[in-house]
mmCIF file of C-alpha atoms in Angstrom:
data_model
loop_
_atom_site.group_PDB
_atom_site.id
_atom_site.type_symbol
_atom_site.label_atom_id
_atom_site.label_comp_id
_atom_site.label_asym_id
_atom_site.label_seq_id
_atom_site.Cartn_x
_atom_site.Cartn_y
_atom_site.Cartn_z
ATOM 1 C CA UNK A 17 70.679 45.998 69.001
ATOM 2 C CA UNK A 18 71.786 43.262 66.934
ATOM 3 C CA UNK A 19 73.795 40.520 68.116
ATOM 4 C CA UNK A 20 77.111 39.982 67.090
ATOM 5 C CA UNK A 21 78.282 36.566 65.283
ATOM 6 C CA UNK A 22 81.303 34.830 66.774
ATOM 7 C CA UNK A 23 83.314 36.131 63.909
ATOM 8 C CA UNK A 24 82.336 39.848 64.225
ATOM 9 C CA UNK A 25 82.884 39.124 68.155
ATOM 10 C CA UNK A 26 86.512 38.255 67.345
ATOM 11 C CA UNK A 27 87.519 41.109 65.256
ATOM 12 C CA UNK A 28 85.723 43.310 67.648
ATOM 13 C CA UNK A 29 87.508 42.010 70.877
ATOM 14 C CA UNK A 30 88.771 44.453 73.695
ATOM 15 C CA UNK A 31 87.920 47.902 70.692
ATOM 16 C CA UNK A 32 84.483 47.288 71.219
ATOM 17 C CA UNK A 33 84.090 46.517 75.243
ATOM 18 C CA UNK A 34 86.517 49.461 75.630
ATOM 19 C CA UNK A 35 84.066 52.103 73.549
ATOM 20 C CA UNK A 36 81.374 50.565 75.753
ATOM 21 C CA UNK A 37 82.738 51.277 78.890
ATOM 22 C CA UNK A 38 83.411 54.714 77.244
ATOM 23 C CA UNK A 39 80.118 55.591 76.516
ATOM 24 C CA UNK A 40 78.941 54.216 79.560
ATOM 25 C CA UNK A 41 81.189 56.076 82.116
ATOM 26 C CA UNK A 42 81.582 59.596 80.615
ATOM 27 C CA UNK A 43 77.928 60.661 81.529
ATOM 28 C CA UNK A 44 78.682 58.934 84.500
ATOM 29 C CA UNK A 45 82.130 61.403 85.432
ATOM 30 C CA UNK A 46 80.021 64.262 84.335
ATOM 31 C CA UNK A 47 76.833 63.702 86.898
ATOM 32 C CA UNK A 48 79.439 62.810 89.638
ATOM 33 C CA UNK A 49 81.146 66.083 89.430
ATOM 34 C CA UNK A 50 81.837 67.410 91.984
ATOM 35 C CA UNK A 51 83.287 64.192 93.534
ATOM 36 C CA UNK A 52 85.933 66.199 95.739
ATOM 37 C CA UNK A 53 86.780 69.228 97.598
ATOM 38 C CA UNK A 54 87.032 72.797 95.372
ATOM 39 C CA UNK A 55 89.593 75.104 95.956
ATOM 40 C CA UNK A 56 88.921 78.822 95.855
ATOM 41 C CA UNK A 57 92.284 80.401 95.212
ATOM 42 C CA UNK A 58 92.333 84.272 96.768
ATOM 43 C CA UNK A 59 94.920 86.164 95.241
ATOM 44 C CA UNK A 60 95.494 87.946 98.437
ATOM 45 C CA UNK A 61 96.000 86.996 102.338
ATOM 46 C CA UNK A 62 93.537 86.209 104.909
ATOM 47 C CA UNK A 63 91.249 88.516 106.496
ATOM 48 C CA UNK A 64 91.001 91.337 103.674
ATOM 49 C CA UNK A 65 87.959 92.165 101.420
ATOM 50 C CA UNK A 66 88.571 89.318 98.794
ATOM 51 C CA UNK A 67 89.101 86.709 101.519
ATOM 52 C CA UNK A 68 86.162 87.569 103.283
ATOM 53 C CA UNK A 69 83.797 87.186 100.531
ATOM 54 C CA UNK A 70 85.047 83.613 99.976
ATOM 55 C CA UNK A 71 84.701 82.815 103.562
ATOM 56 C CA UNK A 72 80.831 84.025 103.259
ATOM 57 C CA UNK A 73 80.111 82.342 100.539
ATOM 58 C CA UNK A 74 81.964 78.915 101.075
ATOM 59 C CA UNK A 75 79.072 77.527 103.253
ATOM 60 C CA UNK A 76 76.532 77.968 100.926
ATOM 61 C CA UNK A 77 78.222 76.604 98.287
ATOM 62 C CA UNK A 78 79.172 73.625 99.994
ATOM 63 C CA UNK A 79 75.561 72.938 100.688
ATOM 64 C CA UNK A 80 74.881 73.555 96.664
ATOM 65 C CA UNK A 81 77.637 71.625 95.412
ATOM 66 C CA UNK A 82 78.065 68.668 98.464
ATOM 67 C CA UNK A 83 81.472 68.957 98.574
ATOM 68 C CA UNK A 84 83.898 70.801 101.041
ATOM 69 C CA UNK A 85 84.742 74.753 100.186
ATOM 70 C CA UNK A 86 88.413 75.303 100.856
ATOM 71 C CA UNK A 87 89.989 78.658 100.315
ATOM 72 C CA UNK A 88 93.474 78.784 99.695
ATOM 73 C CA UNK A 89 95.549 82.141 100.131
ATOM 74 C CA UNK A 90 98.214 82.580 97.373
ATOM 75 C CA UNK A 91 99.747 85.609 97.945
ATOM 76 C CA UNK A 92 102.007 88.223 95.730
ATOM 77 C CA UNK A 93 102.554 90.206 93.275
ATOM 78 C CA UNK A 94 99.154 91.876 93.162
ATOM 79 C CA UNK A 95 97.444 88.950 93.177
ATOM 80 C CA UNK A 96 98.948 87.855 89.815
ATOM 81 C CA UNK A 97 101.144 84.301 91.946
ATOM 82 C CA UNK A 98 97.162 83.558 92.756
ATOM 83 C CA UNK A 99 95.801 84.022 89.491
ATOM 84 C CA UNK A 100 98.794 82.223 87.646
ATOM 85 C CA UNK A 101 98.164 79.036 89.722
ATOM 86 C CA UNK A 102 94.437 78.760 88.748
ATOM 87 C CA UNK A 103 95.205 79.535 84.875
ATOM 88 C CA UNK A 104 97.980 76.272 85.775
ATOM 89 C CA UNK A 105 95.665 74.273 86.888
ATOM 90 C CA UNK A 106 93.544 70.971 85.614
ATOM 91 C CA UNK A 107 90.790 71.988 83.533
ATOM 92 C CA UNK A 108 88.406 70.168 86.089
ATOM 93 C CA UNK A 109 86.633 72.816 88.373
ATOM 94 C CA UNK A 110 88.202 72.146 91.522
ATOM 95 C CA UNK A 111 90.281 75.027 91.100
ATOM 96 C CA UNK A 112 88.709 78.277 90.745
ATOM 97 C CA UNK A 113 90.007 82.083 91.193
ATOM 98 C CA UNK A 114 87.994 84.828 93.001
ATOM 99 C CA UNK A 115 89.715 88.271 91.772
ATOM 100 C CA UNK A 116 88.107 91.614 91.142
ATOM 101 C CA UNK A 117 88.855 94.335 88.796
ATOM 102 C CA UNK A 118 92.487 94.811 90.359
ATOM 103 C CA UNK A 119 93.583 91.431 89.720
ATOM 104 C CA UNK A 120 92.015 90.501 86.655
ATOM 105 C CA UNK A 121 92.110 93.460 84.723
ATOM 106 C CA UNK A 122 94.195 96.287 85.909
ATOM 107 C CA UNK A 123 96.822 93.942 86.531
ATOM 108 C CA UNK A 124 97.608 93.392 83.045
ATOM 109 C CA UNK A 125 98.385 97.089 82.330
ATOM 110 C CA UNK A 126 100.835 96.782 85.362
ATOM 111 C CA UNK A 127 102.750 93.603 84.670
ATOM 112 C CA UNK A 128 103.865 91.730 82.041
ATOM 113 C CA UNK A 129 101.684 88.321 83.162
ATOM 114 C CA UNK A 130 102.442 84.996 81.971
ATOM 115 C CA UNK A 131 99.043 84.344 81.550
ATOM 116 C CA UNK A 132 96.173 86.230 78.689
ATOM 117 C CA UNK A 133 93.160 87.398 81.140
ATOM 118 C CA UNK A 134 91.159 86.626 78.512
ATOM 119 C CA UNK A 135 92.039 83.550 77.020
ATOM 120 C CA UNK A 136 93.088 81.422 80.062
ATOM 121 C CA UNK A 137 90.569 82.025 82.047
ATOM 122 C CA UNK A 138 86.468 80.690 81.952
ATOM 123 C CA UNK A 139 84.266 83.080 83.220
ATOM 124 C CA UNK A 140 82.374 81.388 86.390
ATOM 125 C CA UNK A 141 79.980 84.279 88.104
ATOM 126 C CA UNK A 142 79.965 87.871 88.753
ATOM 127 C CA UNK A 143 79.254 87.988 92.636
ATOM 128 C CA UNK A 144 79.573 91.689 94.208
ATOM 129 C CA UNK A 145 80.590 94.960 93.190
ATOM 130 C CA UNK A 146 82.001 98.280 95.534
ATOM 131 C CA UNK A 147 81.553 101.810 93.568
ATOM 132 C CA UNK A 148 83.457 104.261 94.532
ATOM 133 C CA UNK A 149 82.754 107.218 96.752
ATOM 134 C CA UNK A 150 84.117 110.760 95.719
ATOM 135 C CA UNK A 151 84.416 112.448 99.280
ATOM 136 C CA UNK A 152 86.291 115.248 100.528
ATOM 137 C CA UNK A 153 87.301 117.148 104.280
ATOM 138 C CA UNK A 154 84.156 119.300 105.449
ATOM 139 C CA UNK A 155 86.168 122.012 105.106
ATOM 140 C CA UNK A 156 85.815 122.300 100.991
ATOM 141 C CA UNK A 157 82.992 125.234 100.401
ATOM 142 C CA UNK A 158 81.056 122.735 97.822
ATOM 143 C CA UNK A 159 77.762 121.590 98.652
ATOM 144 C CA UNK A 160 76.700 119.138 95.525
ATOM 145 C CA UNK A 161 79.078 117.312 93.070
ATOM 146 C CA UNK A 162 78.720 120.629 90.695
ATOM 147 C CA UNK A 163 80.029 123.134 93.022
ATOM 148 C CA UNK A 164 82.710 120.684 93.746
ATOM 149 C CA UNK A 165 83.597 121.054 90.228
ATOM 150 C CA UNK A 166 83.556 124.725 89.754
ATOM 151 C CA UNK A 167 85.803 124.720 93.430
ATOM 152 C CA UNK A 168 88.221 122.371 91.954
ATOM 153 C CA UNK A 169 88.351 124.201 88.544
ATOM 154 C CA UNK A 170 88.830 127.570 90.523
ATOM 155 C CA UNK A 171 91.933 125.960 92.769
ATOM 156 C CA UNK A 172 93.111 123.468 90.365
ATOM 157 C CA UNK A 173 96.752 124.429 91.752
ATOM 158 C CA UNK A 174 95.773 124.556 95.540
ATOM 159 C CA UNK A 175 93.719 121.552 96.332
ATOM 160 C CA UNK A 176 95.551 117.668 97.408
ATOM 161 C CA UNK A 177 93.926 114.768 96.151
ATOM 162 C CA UNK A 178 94.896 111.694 98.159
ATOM 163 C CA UNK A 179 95.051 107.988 97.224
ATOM 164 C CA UNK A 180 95.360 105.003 98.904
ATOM 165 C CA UNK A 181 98.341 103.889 97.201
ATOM 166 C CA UNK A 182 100.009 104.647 93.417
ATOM 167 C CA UNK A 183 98.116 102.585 90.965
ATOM 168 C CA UNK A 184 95.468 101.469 93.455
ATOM 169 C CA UNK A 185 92.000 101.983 92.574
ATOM 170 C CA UNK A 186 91.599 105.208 94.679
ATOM 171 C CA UNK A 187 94.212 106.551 92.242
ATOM 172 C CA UNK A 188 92.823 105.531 88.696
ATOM 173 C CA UNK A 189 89.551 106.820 89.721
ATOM 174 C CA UNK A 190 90.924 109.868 90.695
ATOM 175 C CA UNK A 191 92.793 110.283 87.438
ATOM 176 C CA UNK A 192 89.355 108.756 85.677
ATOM 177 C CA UNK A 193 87.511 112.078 87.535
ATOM 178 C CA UNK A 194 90.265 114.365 86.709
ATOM 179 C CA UNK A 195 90.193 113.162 83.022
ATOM 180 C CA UNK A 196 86.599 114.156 82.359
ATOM 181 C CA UNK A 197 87.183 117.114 83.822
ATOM 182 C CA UNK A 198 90.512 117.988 81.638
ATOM 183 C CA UNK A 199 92.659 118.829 84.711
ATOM 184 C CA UNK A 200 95.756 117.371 85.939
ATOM 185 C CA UNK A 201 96.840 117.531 90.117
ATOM 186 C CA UNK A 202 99.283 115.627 92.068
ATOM 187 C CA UNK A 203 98.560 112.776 94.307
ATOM 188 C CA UNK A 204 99.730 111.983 97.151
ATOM 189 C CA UNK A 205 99.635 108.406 97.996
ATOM 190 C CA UNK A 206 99.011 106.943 101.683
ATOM 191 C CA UNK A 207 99.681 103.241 102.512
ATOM 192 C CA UNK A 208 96.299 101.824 102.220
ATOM 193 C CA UNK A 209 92.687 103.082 102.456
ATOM 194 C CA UNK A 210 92.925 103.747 106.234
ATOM 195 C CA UNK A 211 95.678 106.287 106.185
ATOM 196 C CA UNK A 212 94.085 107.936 103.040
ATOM 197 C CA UNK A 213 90.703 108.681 105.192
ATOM 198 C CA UNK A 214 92.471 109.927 108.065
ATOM 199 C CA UNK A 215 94.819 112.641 106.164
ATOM 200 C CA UNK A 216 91.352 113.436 104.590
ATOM 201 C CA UNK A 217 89.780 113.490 108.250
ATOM 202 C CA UNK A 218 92.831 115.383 109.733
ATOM 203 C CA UNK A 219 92.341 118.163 106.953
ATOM 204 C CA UNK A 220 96.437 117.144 105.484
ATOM 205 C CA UNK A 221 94.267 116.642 102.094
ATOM 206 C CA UNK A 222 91.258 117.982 100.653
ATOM 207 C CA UNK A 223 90.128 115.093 98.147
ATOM 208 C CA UNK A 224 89.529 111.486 97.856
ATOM 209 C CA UNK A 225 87.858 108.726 95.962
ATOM 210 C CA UNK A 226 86.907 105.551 98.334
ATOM 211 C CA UNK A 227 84.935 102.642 98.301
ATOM 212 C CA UNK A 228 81.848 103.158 100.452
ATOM 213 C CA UNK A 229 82.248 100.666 102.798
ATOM 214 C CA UNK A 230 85.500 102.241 103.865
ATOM 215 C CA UNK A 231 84.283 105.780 104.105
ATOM 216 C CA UNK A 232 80.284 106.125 104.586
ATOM 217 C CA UNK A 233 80.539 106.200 108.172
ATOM 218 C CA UNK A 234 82.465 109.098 108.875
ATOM 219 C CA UNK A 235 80.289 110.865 105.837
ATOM 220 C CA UNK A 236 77.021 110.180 108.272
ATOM 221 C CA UNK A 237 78.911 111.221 111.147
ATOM 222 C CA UNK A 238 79.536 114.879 109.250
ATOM 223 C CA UNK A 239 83.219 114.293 109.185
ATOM 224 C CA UNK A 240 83.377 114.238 105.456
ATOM 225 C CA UNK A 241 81.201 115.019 102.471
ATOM 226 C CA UNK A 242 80.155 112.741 100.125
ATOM 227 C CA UNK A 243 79.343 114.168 96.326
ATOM 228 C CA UNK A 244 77.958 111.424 94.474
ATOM 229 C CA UNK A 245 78.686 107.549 93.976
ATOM 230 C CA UNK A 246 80.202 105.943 90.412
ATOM 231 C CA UNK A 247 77.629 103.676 89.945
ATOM 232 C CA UNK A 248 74.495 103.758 87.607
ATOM 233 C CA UNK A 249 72.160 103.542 90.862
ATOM 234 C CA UNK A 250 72.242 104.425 94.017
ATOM 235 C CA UNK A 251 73.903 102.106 96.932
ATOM 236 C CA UNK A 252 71.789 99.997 99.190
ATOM 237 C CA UNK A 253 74.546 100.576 101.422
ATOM 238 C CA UNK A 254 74.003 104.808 101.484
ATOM 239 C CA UNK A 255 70.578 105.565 99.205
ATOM 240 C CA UNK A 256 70.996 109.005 100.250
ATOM 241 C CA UNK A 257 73.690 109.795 97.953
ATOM 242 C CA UNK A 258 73.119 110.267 94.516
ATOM 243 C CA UNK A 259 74.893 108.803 91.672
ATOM 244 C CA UNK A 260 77.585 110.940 89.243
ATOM 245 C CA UNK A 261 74.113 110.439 86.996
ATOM 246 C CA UNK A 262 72.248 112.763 89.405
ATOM 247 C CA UNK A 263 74.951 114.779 90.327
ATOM 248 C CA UNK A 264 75.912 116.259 86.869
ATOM 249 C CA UNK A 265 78.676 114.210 85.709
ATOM 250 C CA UNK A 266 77.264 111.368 83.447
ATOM 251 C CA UNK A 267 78.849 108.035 82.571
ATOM 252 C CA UNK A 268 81.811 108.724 85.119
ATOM 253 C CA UNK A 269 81.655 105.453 86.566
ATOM 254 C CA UNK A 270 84.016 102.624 88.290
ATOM 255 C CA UNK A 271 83.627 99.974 90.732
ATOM 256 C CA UNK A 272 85.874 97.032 92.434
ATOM 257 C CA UNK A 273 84.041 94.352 91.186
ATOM 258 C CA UNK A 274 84.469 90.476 92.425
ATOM 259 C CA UNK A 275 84.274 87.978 89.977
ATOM 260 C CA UNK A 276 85.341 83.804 90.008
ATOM 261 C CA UNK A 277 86.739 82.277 86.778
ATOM 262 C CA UNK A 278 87.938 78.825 86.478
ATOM 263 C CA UNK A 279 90.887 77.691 84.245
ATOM 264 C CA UNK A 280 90.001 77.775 80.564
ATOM 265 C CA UNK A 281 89.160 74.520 78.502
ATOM 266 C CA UNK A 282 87.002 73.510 81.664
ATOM 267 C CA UNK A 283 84.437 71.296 80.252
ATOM 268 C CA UNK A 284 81.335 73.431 79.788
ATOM 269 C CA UNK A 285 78.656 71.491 81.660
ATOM 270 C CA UNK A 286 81.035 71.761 85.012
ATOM 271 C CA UNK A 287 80.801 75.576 84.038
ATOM 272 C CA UNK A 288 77.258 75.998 84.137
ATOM 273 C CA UNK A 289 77.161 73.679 87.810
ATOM 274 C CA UNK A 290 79.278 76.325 89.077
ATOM 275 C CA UNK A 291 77.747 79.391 87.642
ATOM 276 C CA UNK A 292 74.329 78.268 88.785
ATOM 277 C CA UNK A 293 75.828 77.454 92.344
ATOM 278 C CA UNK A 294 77.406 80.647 92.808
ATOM 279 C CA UNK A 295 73.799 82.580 91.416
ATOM 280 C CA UNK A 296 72.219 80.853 93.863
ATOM 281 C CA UNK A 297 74.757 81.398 96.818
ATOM 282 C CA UNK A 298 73.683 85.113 96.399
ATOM 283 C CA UNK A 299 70.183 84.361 96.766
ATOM 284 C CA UNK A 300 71.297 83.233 100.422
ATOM 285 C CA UNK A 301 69.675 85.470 103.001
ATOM 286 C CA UNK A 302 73.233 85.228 105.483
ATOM 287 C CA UNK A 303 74.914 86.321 102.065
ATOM 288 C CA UNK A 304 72.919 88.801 101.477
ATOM 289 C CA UNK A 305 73.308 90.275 104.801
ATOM 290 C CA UNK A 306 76.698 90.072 105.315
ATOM 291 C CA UNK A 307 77.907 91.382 101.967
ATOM 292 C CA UNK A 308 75.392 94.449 102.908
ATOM 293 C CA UNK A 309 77.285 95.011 105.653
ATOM 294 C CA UNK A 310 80.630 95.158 103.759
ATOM 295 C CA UNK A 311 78.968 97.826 101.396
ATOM 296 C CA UNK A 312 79.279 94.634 99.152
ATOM 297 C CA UNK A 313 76.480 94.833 96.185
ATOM 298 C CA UNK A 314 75.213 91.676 94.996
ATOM 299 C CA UNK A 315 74.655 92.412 91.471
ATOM 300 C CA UNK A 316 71.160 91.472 89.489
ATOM 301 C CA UNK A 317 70.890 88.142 88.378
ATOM 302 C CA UNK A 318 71.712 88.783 84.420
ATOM 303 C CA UNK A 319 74.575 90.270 85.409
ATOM 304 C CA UNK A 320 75.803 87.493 87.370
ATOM 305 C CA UNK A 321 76.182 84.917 84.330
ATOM 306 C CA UNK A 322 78.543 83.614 82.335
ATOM 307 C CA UNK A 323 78.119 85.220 79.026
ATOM 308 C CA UNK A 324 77.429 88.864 81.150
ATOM 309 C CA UNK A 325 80.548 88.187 83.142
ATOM 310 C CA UNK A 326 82.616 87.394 79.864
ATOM 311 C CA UNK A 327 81.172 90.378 78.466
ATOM 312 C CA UNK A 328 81.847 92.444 80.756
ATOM 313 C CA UNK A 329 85.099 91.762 81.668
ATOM 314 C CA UNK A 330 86.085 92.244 78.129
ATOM 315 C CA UNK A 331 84.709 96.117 78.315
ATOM 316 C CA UNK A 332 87.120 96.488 81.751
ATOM 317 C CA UNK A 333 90.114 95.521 80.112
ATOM 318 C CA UNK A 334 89.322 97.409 76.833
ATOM 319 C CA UNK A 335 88.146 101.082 79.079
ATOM 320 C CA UNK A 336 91.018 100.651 81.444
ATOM 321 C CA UNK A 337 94.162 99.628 79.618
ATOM 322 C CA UNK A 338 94.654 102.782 77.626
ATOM 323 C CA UNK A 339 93.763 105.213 80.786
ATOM 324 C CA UNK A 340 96.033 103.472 83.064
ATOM 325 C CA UNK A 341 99.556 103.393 79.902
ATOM 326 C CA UNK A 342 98.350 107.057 79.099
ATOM 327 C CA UNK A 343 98.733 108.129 82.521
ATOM 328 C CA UNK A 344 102.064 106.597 83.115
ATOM 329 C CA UNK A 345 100.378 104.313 86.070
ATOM 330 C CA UNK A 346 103.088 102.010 87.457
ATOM 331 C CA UNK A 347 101.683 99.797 91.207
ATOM 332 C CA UNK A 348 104.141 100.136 93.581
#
């Protein structure tokens, strides 16, 4: 580089040792990041499904990233307090949300957020996914997801469908399975999952539509029937039921999916770090295990990315919204 002449030094001054220490210490910033804890903001309060996942995953990604994992509970609302405080946040990737389907896309047909799900929000990694599980008492006559169909059809004022809560997902998929089948029932919401499988295990209901780590127990243990799972392939978590593919009722599919987003207008290279520490947090063998045991799916690696999860999020919101406002859904 040519020198500069005392003259061209003067005019240049502090201007030109300032854009040199520019140039010099942004690459710098960027291969330092992370240089300080990251915060995984659950939308919900210790101990459930959401918070669980982040506890299995933080060690992992501490060894990944080098820096401490710290999950922070921010409760309320649905999960939307949670959310709204990661959308607030620096644009830096030390704040990052871990929601699933309820949070980050149903919510926005419940409330009127102060935040676009879309638009404030950068799309980290797609880490597990929970179909659902249509089940019912052993005491309905049908054998296969068919029969169940024609039984329904022939006691469409007789049978009680049971959720886990109004506007839960138990309750949209039940309307979603009711909807393909043009018929119309009242449900009867429980307080949670738990007292949704025991009216169904008690005989008070006939009908249900579960996650499969909540209900695939008592299905092996011939205390309920399971018809078919809404997913395009069968569960590692129960391979011997057969999807709504197999069982004669196409496309009906929905799953409570887990996804972690960061606040939008993070810089795109701290995107990537993440997304590629979070892929390869799933390839963990403890992770793999344990989210197994939760009836958890990891999902495959191209769906995992940034572009698939950005993708895909998009279809959620556009399936869901009009289902949810046409059926008068309102959470609790």
């Amino acid at each position: 580089m040519k020198a500069l002449n005392p003259v061209e030094n003067a005019v240049c001054g502090t201007a030109c040792l300032l854009a040199t220490q520019l140039a010099v210490s942004l690459p710098a910033q960027a291969q330092a990041w992370p240089s300080k804890p990251i915060s995984i903001v659950v939308p919900f309060s210790a101990g459930g499904p959401t918070d669980t996942l982040a506890r299995i995953m933080s060690e992992p990604l501490r060894r990944f990233l080098g820096q401490t994992i710290v999950v922070d509970n921010v409760t309320g609302a649905g999960g939307s307090i949670g959310v709204g405080r990661v959308v607030r946040s620096a644009p830096d990737g030390y704040t990052l949300s871990l929601g699933h389907w309820g949070t980050h896309v149903v919510n926005g047909a419940y409330y009127n957020l102060s935040y676009d799900l879309l638009k404030d929000m950068a799309p980290v990694a797609k880490v597990a996914t929970n179909p659902q599980l249509i089940v019912s008492k052993p005491g309905v006559p049908a054998k296969d997801l068919k029969e169940l169909i024609a039984w329904m059809k022939a006691n469409s004022d007789k049978f009680k469908f049971a959720t886990g809560g109004v506007g839960g997902s138990s309750h949209i998929a039940g309307v979603y399975f009711l909807n393909r089948l043009g018929m119309k029932t009242e449900f009867i919401p429980y307080r949670g999952g738990a007292p949704a499988i025991q009216a169904l295990l008690s005989g008070e209901v006939d009908l249900y539509v579960t996650q499969i780590g909540g209900s695939v127990t008592q299905v092996r243990a011939g205390k309920l029937r399971a018809y078919a799972v809404t997913a395009k392939s069968r569960q590692a978590a129960a391979p011997e039921i057969p999807t709504v593919d197999e069982a004669g009722l196409p496309g009906l599919r929905l799953e409570v999916w887990h996804g972690v987003w960061a606040a939008a207008k993070t810089p795109r290279d701290i995107i990537i770090k993440l997304s590629a520490a979070f892929m390869d947090t799933l390839t963990d063998s403890n992770v793999k295990a344990r989210f197994a045991d939760l009836g958890q799916e990891i999902p495959p690696r191209d769906e995992q990315t940034v572009p698939a999860l950005a993708k895909y999020h998009k279809a959620e919101i556009d399936k869901w919204f009009p289902l949810i406002r046409n059926a008068g859904i309102r959470a609790e």
